[in-house]
XYZ file of N, CA, C and O in Angstrom:
612
model
N -26.396 16.961 50.818
C -27.042 18.191 50.392
C -27.946 17.859 49.214
O -27.509 17.276 48.242
N -29.199 18.229 49.331
C -30.155 18.053 48.240
C -30.764 19.405 47.934
O -30.832 20.282 48.788
N -31.223 19.578 46.713
C -31.754 20.871 46.285
C -33.226 20.823 45.890
O -33.749 21.788 45.388
N -33.914 19.706 46.131
C -35.280 19.568 45.656
C -36.344 20.216 46.508
O -37.432 20.460 46.034
N -36.071 20.509 47.785
C -37.080 21.081 48.665
C -36.947 22.593 48.658
O -35.961 23.141 49.129
N -37.946 23.284 48.129
C -37.848 24.737 47.989
C -38.646 25.486 49.042
O -38.876 26.679 48.905
N -39.088 24.806 50.112
C -39.807 25.523 51.162
C -38.861 26.524 51.804
O -37.658 26.268 51.918
N -39.371 27.687 52.236
C -38.486 28.706 52.838
C -37.687 28.168 54.024
O -36.512 28.462 54.154
N -38.313 27.351 54.889
C -37.597 26.809 56.040
C -36.463 25.893 55.602
O -35.338 25.988 56.090
N -36.729 25.027 54.630
C -35.701 24.112 54.143
C -34.534 24.883 53.539
O -33.379 24.592 53.805
N -34.846 25.877 52.710
C -33.775 26.667 52.091
C -32.975 27.401 53.156
O -31.754 27.456 53.105
N -33.651 27.959 54.152
C -32.964 28.684 55.213
C -32.033 27.769 55.990
O -30.872 28.103 56.229
N -32.515 26.598 56.381
C -31.679 25.665 57.135
C -30.526 25.147 56.294
O -29.403 25.016 56.766
N -30.788 24.868 55.033
C -29.760 24.342 54.145
C -28.647 25.360 53.944
O -27.476 25.030 53.965
N -29.019 26.621 53.767
C -28.019 27.638 53.464
C -27.226 28.077 54.689
O -26.118 28.572 54.554
N -27.777 27.908 55.891
C -27.046 28.370 57.068
C -26.096 27.321 57.613
O -25.121 27.671 58.257
N -26.335 26.064 57.355
C -25.432 25.021 57.827
C -24.264 24.885 56.862
O -24.460 24.571 55.697
N -23.066 25.110 57.354
C -21.862 24.953 56.534
C -21.963 25.750 55.240
O -21.687 25.246 54.155
N -22.369 26.997 55.364
C -22.637 27.845 54.201
C -21.496 27.910 53.175
O -21.749 27.750 51.986
N -20.242 28.133 53.583
C -19.200 28.227 52.542
C -19.094 26.970 51.681
O -18.997 27.059 50.456
N -19.136 25.806 52.285
C -19.034 24.568 51.508
C -20.265 24.368 50.636
O -20.151 23.968 49.469
N -21.454 24.661 51.169
C -22.677 24.492 50.393
C -22.741 25.465 49.222
O -23.166 25.100 48.129
N -22.327 26.707 49.447
C -22.379 27.669 48.349
C -21.349 27.325 47.274
O -21.621 27.487 46.076
N -20.187 26.817 47.676
C -19.181 26.406 46.689
C -19.700 25.224 45.870
O -19.585 25.199 44.642
N -20.311 24.251 46.561
C -20.891 23.106 45.861
C -21.976 23.564 44.891
O -22.019 23.116 43.744
N -22.833 24.482 45.326
C -23.893 24.982 44.444
C -23.303 25.683 43.220
O -23.800 25.511 42.100
N -22.237 26.449 43.401
C -21.596 27.117 42.257
C -21.036 26.102 41.262
O -21.163 26.267 40.047
N -20.397 25.068 41.787
C -19.837 24.025 40.915
C -20.959 23.315 40.152
O -20.881 23.131 38.937
N -21.993 22.924 40.887
C -23.107 22.211 40.251
C -23.825 23.088 39.241
O -24.237 22.615 38.171
N -23.974 24.368 39.547
C -24.642 25.265 38.605
C -23.820 25.406 37.326
O -24.376 25.401 36.225
N -22.502 25.514 37.463
C -21.643 25.593 36.272
C -21.793 24.332 35.431
O -21.871 24.393 34.198
N -21.844 23.171 36.083
C -22.022 21.905 35.351
C -23.372 21.879 34.642
O -23.457 21.496 33.478
N -24.436 22.280 35.349
C -25.772 22.277 34.746
C -25.846 23.279 33.601
O -26.412 22.985 32.540
N -25.280 24.465 33.799
C -25.276 25.471 32.732
C -24.530 24.950 31.518
O -24.981 25.117 30.381
N -23.396 24.286 31.735
C -22.633 23.725 30.618
C -23.461 22.693 29.860
O -23.450 22.656 28.633
N -24.195 21.860 30.582
C -25.063 20.859 29.948
C -26.089 21.544 29.052
O -26.312 21.123 27.910
N -26.703 22.617 29.546
C -27.706 23.342 28.754
C -27.069 24.057 27.564
O -27.647 24.074 26.470
N -25.893 24.638 27.764
C -25.191 25.298 26.658
C -24.824 24.292 25.568
O -24.985 24.570 24.374
N -24.330 23.121 25.985
C -23.978 22.080 25.013
C -25.206 21.611 24.238
O -25.128 21.396 23.026
N -26.334 21.461 24.931
C -27.568 21.017 24.269
C -28.026 22.026 23.216
O -28.621 21.640 22.204
N -27.732 23.291 23.435
C -28.092 24.349 22.485
C -27.029 24.545 21.400
O -27.215 25.336 20.482
N -25.904 23.864 21.553
C -24.816 24.018 20.587
C -24.067 25.333 20.741
O -23.381 25.778 19.824
N -24.177 25.969 21.896
C -23.505 27.253 22.135
C -22.015 27.022 22.414
O -21.673 26.194 23.253
N -21.140 27.749 21.730
C -19.694 27.577 21.942
C -19.197 28.374 23.150
O -18.309 29.208 23.059
N -19.808 28.125 24.302
C -19.496 28.845 25.530
C -19.037 27.829 26.572
O -19.579 26.728 26.645
N -18.055 28.202 27.372
C -17.569 27.336 28.430
C -17.984 27.920 29.775
O -17.627 29.050 30.095
N -18.746 27.159 30.540
C -19.174 27.577 31.875
C -18.216 26.983 32.898
O -17.911 25.793 32.852
N -17.746 27.823 33.816
C -16.788 27.397 34.833
C -17.193 27.947 36.196
O -17.862 28.964 36.282
N -16.727 27.301 37.237
C -16.790 27.849 38.594
C -15.349 28.178 38.969
O -14.438 27.409 38.663
N -15.137 29.314 39.593
C -13.788 29.725 39.988
C -13.714 29.839 41.508
O -14.553 30.480 42.135
N -12.724 29.198 42.087
C -12.517 29.240 43.532
C -11.288 30.096 43.815
O -10.184 29.749 43.398
N -11.453 31.199 44.540
C -10.299 32.045 44.827
C -9.364 31.464 45.873
O -8.242 31.929 46.035
N -9.811 30.435 46.583
C -8.998 29.887 47.663
C -9.153 30.734 48.919
O -10.070 31.533 49.041
N -8.251 30.544 49.848
C -8.285 31.312 51.090
C -7.627 32.658 50.830
O -6.417 32.729 50.599
N -8.413 33.719 50.843
C -7.917 35.056 50.533
C -7.968 35.914 51.799
O -9.005 35.986 52.472
N -6.875 36.539 52.125
C -6.795 37.391 53.309
C -7.333 38.779 52.949
O -6.593 39.683 52.591
N -8.655 38.904 53.045
C -9.332 40.152 52.720
C -9.547 40.978 53.976
O -9.330 40.508 55.100
N -10.039 42.185 53.798
C -10.394 43.019 54.946
C -11.501 42.347 55.752
O -11.545 42.460 56.973
N -12.390 41.629 55.071
C -13.452 40.910 55.766
C -12.905 39.846 56.699
O -13.390 39.674 57.822
N -11.893 39.130 56.270
C -11.262 38.117 57.132
C -10.575 38.806 58.296
O -10.712 38.390 59.451
N -9.858 39.870 58.011
C -9.155 40.590 59.082
C -10.118 41.171 60.113
O -9.748 41.382 61.260
N -11.354 41.460 59.692
C -12.349 42.070 60.585
C -13.109 41.048 61.429
O -13.942 41.440 62.244
N -12.836 39.766 61.263
C -13.512 38.750 62.069
C -13.165 39.017 63.543
O -11.985 39.051 63.901
N -14.194 39.232 64.376
C -13.928 39.595 65.781
C -12.993 38.633 66.512
O -12.124 39.077 67.267
N -13.131 37.346 66.288
C -12.288 36.377 66.992
C -10.808 36.550 66.647
O -9.940 36.167 67.431
N -10.519 37.134 65.477
C -9.120 37.304 65.074
C -8.503 38.596 65.609
O -7.318 38.843 65.414
N -9.305 39.423 66.299
C -8.757 40.668 66.838
C -8.290 40.519 68.289
O -7.639 41.408 68.820
N -8.601 39.390 68.908
C -8.110 39.136 70.265
C -6.628 38.778 70.186
O -6.118 38.439 69.112
N -5.913 38.833 71.303
C -4.485 38.470 71.268
C -4.239 37.059 70.721
O -3.347 36.865 69.897
N -5.045 36.088 71.159
C -4.858 34.717 70.649
C -5.252 34.644 69.177
O -4.614 33.943 68.399
N -6.295 35.386 68.790
C -6.705 35.418 67.393
C -5.621 35.989 66.493
O -5.379 35.493 65.388
N -4.945 37.041 66.975
C -3.849 37.634 66.203
C -2.696 36.650 66.044
O -2.070 36.581 64.994
N -2.435 35.882 67.090
C -1.389 34.862 67.013
C -1.771 33.784 65.999
O -0.951 33.392 65.157
N -3.010 33.334 66.068
C -3.486 32.318 65.113
C -3.396 32.849 63.693
O -2.914 32.157 62.790
N -3.837 34.084 63.485
C -3.777 34.674 62.142
C -2.337 34.754 61.651
O -2.053 34.445 60.488
N -1.416 35.124 62.525
C 0.000 35.189 62.128
C 0.523 33.814 61.715
O 1.301 33.696 60.761
N 0.068 32.784 62.418
C 0.528 31.429 62.100
C -0.059 30.901 60.791
O 0.610 30.173 60.055
N -1.306 31.240 60.505
C -1.953 30.699 59.297
C -1.852 31.623 58.089
O -2.210 31.231 56.988
N -1.338 32.835 58.284
C -1.239 33.804 57.182
C -0.566 33.219 55.930
O -1.025 33.478 54.816
N 0.487 32.390 56.048
C 1.098 31.837 54.831
C 0.152 30.962 53.995
O 0.398 30.724 52.823
N -0.927 30.484 54.604
C -1.885 29.653 53.865
C -2.830 30.480 53.003
O -3.507 29.938 52.140
N -2.891 31.787 53.251
C -3.818 32.665 52.559
C -3.165 33.315 51.335
O -1.958 33.546 51.317
N -4.003 33.630 50.373
C -3.559 34.418 49.221
C -3.821 35.888 49.501
O -4.771 36.240 50.207
N -3.009 36.754 48.912
C -3.314 38.182 48.897
C -4.485 38.373 47.926
O -4.667 37.560 47.007
N -5.296 39.421 48.078
C -6.439 39.605 47.187
C -6.116 39.533 45.683
O -6.859 38.881 44.945
N -5.012 40.122 45.207
C -4.738 39.962 43.762
C -4.521 38.504 43.353
O -4.941 38.086 42.278
N -3.887 37.717 44.220
C -3.713 36.290 43.928
C -5.054 35.563 43.955
O -5.290 34.650 43.176
N -5.932 35.972 44.868
C -7.247 35.356 44.963
C -8.077 35.571 43.703
O -8.918 34.742 43.356
N -7.827 36.665 43.008
C -8.556 36.956 41.772
C -8.046 36.126 40.597
O -8.705 36.047 39.555
N -6.907 35.486 40.767
C -6.260 34.790 39.648
C -7.161 33.738 38.991
O -7.236 33.666 37.764
N -7.846 32.917 39.793
C -8.660 31.851 39.187
C -9.805 32.418 38.365
O -10.115 31.895 37.291
N -10.438 33.501 38.832
C -11.540 34.107 38.072
C -11.026 34.752 36.785
O -11.643 34.620 35.723
N -9.892 35.422 36.866
C -9.310 36.043 35.671
C -8.881 34.964 34.679
O -9.122 35.075 33.473
N -8.278 33.906 35.181
C -7.880 32.783 34.331
C -9.107 32.204 33.623
O -9.095 31.982 32.407
N -10.184 31.959 34.389
C -11.400 31.383 33.806
C -11.973 32.278 32.717
O -12.456 31.796 31.693
N -11.904 33.584 32.925
C -12.497 34.523 31.971
C -11.625 34.802 30.757
O -12.154 35.030 29.662
N -10.308 34.770 30.916
C -9.458 35.302 29.855
C -8.335 34.403 29.362
O -7.672 34.747 28.388
N -8.097 33.276 29.981
C -6.945 32.470 29.582
C -7.175 31.752 28.250
O -8.196 31.090 28.063
N -6.198 31.824 27.344
C -6.306 31.064 26.107
C -6.296 29.547 26.365
O -6.774 28.772 25.548
N -5.783 29.140 27.521
C -5.754 27.718 27.871
C -7.174 27.160 27.965
O -7.439 26.034 27.544
N -8.084 27.940 28.531
C -9.477 27.491 28.666
C -10.070 27.227 27.280
O -10.749 26.225 27.073
N -9.793 28.101 26.342
C -10.304 27.909 24.975
C -9.608 26.733 24.292
O -10.261 25.903 23.659
N -8.300 26.645 24.447
C -7.537 25.582 23.774
C -7.854 24.192 24.326
O -7.833 23.210 23.586
N -8.144 24.120 25.610
C -8.428 22.836 26.257
C -9.867 22.831 26.779
O -10.144 22.417 27.894
N -10.782 23.282 25.935
C -12.178 23.506 26.329
C -12.828 22.283 26.958
O -13.537 22.396 27.962
N -12.613 21.107 26.416
C -13.265 19.901 26.961
C -12.864 19.661 28.416
O -13.673 19.211 29.212
N -11.623 19.958 28.748
C -11.144 19.778 30.120
C -11.807 20.767 31.078
O -12.014 20.460 32.251
N -12.151 21.946 30.579
C -12.657 23.005 31.439
C -14.179 23.128 31.462
O -14.718 23.861 32.288
N -14.889 22.414 30.604
C -16.348 22.520 30.568
C -16.953 22.105 31.903
O -16.769 20.977 32.353
N -17.654 23.045 32.562
C -18.291 22.758 33.836
C -17.322 22.490 34.969
O -17.702 21.944 35.996
N -16.078 22.902 34.820
C -15.027 22.587 35.796
C -14.941 23.629 36.910
O -15.483 24.729 36.808
N -14.225 23.255 37.950
C -13.857 24.175 39.025
C -12.414 24.585 38.782
O -11.519 23.740 38.705
N -12.183 25.884 38.649
C -10.836 26.403 38.415
C -10.295 26.934 39.731
O -10.963 27.703 40.422
N -9.098 26.482 40.088
C -8.453 26.927 41.328
C -7.059 27.458 41.020
O -6.415 27.034 40.070
N -6.622 28.393 41.845
C -5.268 28.938 41.748
C -4.298 27.867 42.222
O -4.555 27.180 43.209
N -3.185 27.720 41.518
C -2.196 26.713 41.893
C -0.824 27.372 41.915
O -0.212 27.573 40.869
N -0.360 27.713 43.111
C 0.952 28.372 43.249
C 2.078 27.492 42.740
O 3.034 27.978 42.156
N 1.963 26.185 42.960
C 3.033 25.267 42.573
C 3.221 25.281 41.063
O 4.341 25.340 40.558
N 2.125 25.229 40.316
C 2.209 25.231 38.852
C 2.288 26.635 38.274
O 2.415 26.799 37.077
N 2.125 27.643 39.120
C 2.243 29.017 38.653
C 1.060 29.480 37.831
O 1.202 30.310 36.951
N -0.107 28.979 38.086
C -1.284 29.403 37.348
C -2.530 28.811 37.956
O -2.589 28.536 39.135
N -3.535 28.612 37.136
C -4.782 28.015 37.591
C -4.979 26.688 36.872
O -4.460 26.482 35.780
N -5.720 25.808 37.507
C -5.962 24.483 36.944
C -7.411 24.086 37.172
O -8.074 24.609 38.064
N -7.892 23.139 36.377
C -9.190 22.531 36.620
C -8.983 21.507 37.732
O -8.181 20.591 37.597
N -9.674 21.689 38.833
C -9.469 20.835 40.006
C -10.304 19.568 39.917
O -11.415 19.590 39.376
N -9.804 18.480 40.470
C -10.642 17.281 40.574
C -11.788 17.564 41.540
O -11.630 18.329 42.484
N -12.941 16.970 41.280
C -14.122 17.235 42.091
C -14.453 16.069 43.010
O -14.244 14.913 42.659
N -14.998 16.406 44.168
C -15.552 15.388 45.066
C -16.769 14.782 44.371
O -17.325 15.386 43.445
N -17.200 13.598 44.788
C -18.349 12.964 44.126
C -19.587 13.849 44.031
O -20.266 13.855 43.005
N -19.874 14.640 45.079
C -21.048 15.515 45.011
C -20.888 16.561 43.916
O -21.847 16.899 43.227
N -19.713 17.114 43.761
C -19.470 18.138 42.750
C -19.502 17.595 41.334
O -19.749 18.332 40.385
N -19.255 16.311 41.178
C -19.261 15.689 39.849
C -20.616 15.088 39.499
O -20.793 14.562 38.401
N -21.591 15.195 40.394
C -22.889 14.541 40.210
C -23.777 15.267 39.205
O -24.258 16.379 39.465
N -24.030 14.613 38.073
C -24.954 15.174 37.083
C -26.369 15.233 37.653
O -27.140 16.149 37.350
N -26.707 14.261 38.504
C -28.041 14.230 39.125
C -28.249 15.444 40.031
O -29.284 16.116 39.966
N -27.256 15.750 40.890
C -27.378 16.914 41.769
C -27.387 18.211 40.966
O -28.109 19.147 41.304
N -26.590 18.279 39.909
C -26.558 19.479 39.067
C -27.934 19.719 38.438
O -28.438 20.852 38.437
N -28.558 18.661 37.918
C -29.890 18.795 37.318
C -30.925 19.179 38.372
O -31.822 19.991 38.120
N -30.810 18.604 39.569
C -31.737 18.923 40.658
C -31.612 20.393 41.056
O -32.613 21.088 41.263
N -30.379 20.894 41.156
C -30.169 22.297 41.487
C -30.757 23.186 40.399
O -31.395 24.202 40.688
N -30.560 22.831 39.136
C -31.092 23.621 38.021
C -32.619 23.698 38.119
O -33.198 24.780 38.023
N -33.271 22.546 38.317
C -34.746 22.524 38.427
C -35.217 23.338 39.626
O -36.176 24.106 39.528
N -34.543 23.186 40.745
C -34.927 23.918 41.948
C -34.750 25.413 41.746
O -35.599 26.210 42.158
N -33.662 25.813 41.117
C -33.427 27.231 40.826
C -34.546 27.779 39.957
O -35.059 28.878 40.206
N -34.934 27.017 38.919
C -36.048 27.456 38.068
C -37.319 27.632 38.871
O -38.039 28.622 38.698
N -37.616 26.690 39.784
C -38.815 26.788 40.622
C -38.778 28.030 41.500
O -39.780 28.739 41.627
N -37.650 28.281 42.144
C -37.535 29.434 43.025
C -37.691 30.726 42.242
O -38.416 31.639 42.655
N -37.039 30.817 41.096
C -37.128 32.024 40.279
C -38.568 32.252 39.812
O -39.096 33.367 39.875
N -39.249 31.194 39.364
C -40.650 31.311 38.947
C -41.541 31.719 40.108
O -42.456 32.538 39.941
N -41.293 31.155 41.305
C -42.118 31.508 42.465
C -41.960 32.975 42.867
O -42.819 33.550 43.518
N -40.853 33.584 42.450
C -40.606 35.006 42.731
C -41.196 35.900 41.643
O -41.082 37.121 41.715
N -41.771 35.259 40.628
C -42.354 36.030 39.532
C -41.322 36.592 38.568
O -41.595 37.531 37.837
N -40.178 35.984 38.533
C -39.104 36.466 37.629
C -38.978 35.590 36.402
O -39.307 34.467 36.370
């Protein structure tokens, strides 16, 4: 995944292929890039990306394939893997309000926060190489600036 080509066709193709993974990667990279800019300005702000995990929302329940008899069976089998919506909100609430984020700020700067049932809270997750890439984060930041400017904003 690269973010340097801002042509409408490129953006459309990039965003439609494997959209959930690409949007999650973009959120992580944007948090990293924002943290870099905040640090350069000396701002005492911590930028984070929060992943709610697999949340069993009304939107998931409304997926047409899951309303068939086999879909209902599959949903029943995988339901234990999903969080209830209040649990899904845990990582975002933790990122916004936990004293742990402030106390361990260096660990959380530009991090991905995920809900962790085993530890009973949220944690900064290890990142795949793409998510840890300062080069990709900077490229996304520059591309975002270009797109926003091209929109006259």
